[in-house]
PDB file of C-alpha atoms in Angstrom:
ATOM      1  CA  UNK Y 211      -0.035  -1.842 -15.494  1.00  0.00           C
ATOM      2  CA  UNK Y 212       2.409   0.346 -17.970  1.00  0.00           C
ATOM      3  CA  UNK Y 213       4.358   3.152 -16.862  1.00  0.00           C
ATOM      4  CA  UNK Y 214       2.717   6.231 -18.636  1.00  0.00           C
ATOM      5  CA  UNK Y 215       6.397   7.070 -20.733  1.00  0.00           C
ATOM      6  CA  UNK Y 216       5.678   4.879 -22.462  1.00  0.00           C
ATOM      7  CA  UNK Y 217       3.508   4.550 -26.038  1.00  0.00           C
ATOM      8  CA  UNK Y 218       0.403   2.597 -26.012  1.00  0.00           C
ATOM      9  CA  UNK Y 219       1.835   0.496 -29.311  1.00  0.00           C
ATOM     10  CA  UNK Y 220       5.702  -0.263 -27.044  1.00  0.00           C
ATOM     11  CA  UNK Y 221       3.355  -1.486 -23.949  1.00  0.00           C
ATOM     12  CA  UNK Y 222       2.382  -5.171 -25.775  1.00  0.00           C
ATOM     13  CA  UNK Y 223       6.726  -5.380 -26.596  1.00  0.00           C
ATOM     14  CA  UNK Y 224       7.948  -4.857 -22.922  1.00  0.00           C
ATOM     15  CA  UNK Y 225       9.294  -7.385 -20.675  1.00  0.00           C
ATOM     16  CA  UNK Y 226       8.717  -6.089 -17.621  1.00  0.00           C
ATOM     17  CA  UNK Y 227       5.126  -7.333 -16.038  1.00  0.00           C
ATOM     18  CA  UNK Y 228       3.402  -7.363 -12.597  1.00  0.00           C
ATOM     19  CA  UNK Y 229       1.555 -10.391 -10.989  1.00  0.00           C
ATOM     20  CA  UNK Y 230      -1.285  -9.580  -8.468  1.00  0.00           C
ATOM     21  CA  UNK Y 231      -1.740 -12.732  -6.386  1.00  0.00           C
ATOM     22  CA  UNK Y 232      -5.054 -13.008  -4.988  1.00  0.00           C
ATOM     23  CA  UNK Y 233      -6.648 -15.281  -2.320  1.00  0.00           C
ATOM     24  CA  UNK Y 234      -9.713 -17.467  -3.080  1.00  0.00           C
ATOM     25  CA  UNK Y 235     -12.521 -15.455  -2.595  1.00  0.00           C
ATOM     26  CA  UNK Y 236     -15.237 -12.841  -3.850  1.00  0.00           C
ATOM     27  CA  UNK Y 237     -13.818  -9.917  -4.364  1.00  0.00           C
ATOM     28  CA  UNK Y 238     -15.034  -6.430  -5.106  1.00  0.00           C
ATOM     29  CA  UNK Y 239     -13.731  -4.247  -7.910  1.00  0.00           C
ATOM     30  CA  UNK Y 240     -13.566  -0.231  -7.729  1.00  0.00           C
ATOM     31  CA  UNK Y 241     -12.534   1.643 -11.230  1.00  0.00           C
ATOM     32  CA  UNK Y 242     -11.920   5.105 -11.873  1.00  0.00           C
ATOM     33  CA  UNK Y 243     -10.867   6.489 -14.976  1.00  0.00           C
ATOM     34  CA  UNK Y 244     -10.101   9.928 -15.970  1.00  0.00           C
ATOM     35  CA  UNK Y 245      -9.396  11.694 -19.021  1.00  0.00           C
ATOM     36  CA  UNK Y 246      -8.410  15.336 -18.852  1.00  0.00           C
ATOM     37  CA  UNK Y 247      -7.563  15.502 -22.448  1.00  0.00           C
ATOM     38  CA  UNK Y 248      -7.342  13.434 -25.670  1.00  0.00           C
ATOM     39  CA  UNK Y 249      -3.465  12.063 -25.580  1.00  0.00           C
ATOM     40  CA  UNK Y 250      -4.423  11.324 -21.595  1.00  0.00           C
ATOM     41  CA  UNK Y 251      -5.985   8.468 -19.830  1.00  0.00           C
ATOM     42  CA  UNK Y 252      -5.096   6.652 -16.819  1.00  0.00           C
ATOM     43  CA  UNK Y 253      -7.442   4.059 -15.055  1.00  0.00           C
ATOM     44  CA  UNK Y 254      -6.889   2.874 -11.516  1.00  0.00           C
ATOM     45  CA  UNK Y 255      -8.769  -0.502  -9.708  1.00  0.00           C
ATOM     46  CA  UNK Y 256      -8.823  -1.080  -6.534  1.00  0.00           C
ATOM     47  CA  UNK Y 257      -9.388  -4.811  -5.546  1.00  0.00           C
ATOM     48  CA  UNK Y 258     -11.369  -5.254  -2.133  1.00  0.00           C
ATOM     49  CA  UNK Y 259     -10.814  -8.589  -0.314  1.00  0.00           C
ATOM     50  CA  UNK Y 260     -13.289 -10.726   1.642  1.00  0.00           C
ATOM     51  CA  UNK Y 261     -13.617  -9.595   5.245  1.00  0.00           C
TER      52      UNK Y 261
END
């Protein structure tokens, strides 16, 4: 995950990091991605947990 200020080159350098724990288990993986122009991406996954 990176915070969208910031340059894609500066994202590798920065300290900062988030851990997703996760369960053992199968686990199903929704994406979306958008791109509304050509300096602008984001992509978003949503992980869904056994029931």
């Amino acid at each position: 995950m990176s915070d969208a200020a910031y340059f894609g080159i500066e994202v590798g350098t920065l300290m900062d990091s988030t851990v997703l724990e996760l369960g053992a288990g199968r686990y199903r993986v929704n994406s979306a991605s958008t791109e509304p122009d050509h300096l602008t991406s984001s992509r978003v996954h949503r992980f869904v947990g056994p029931t």
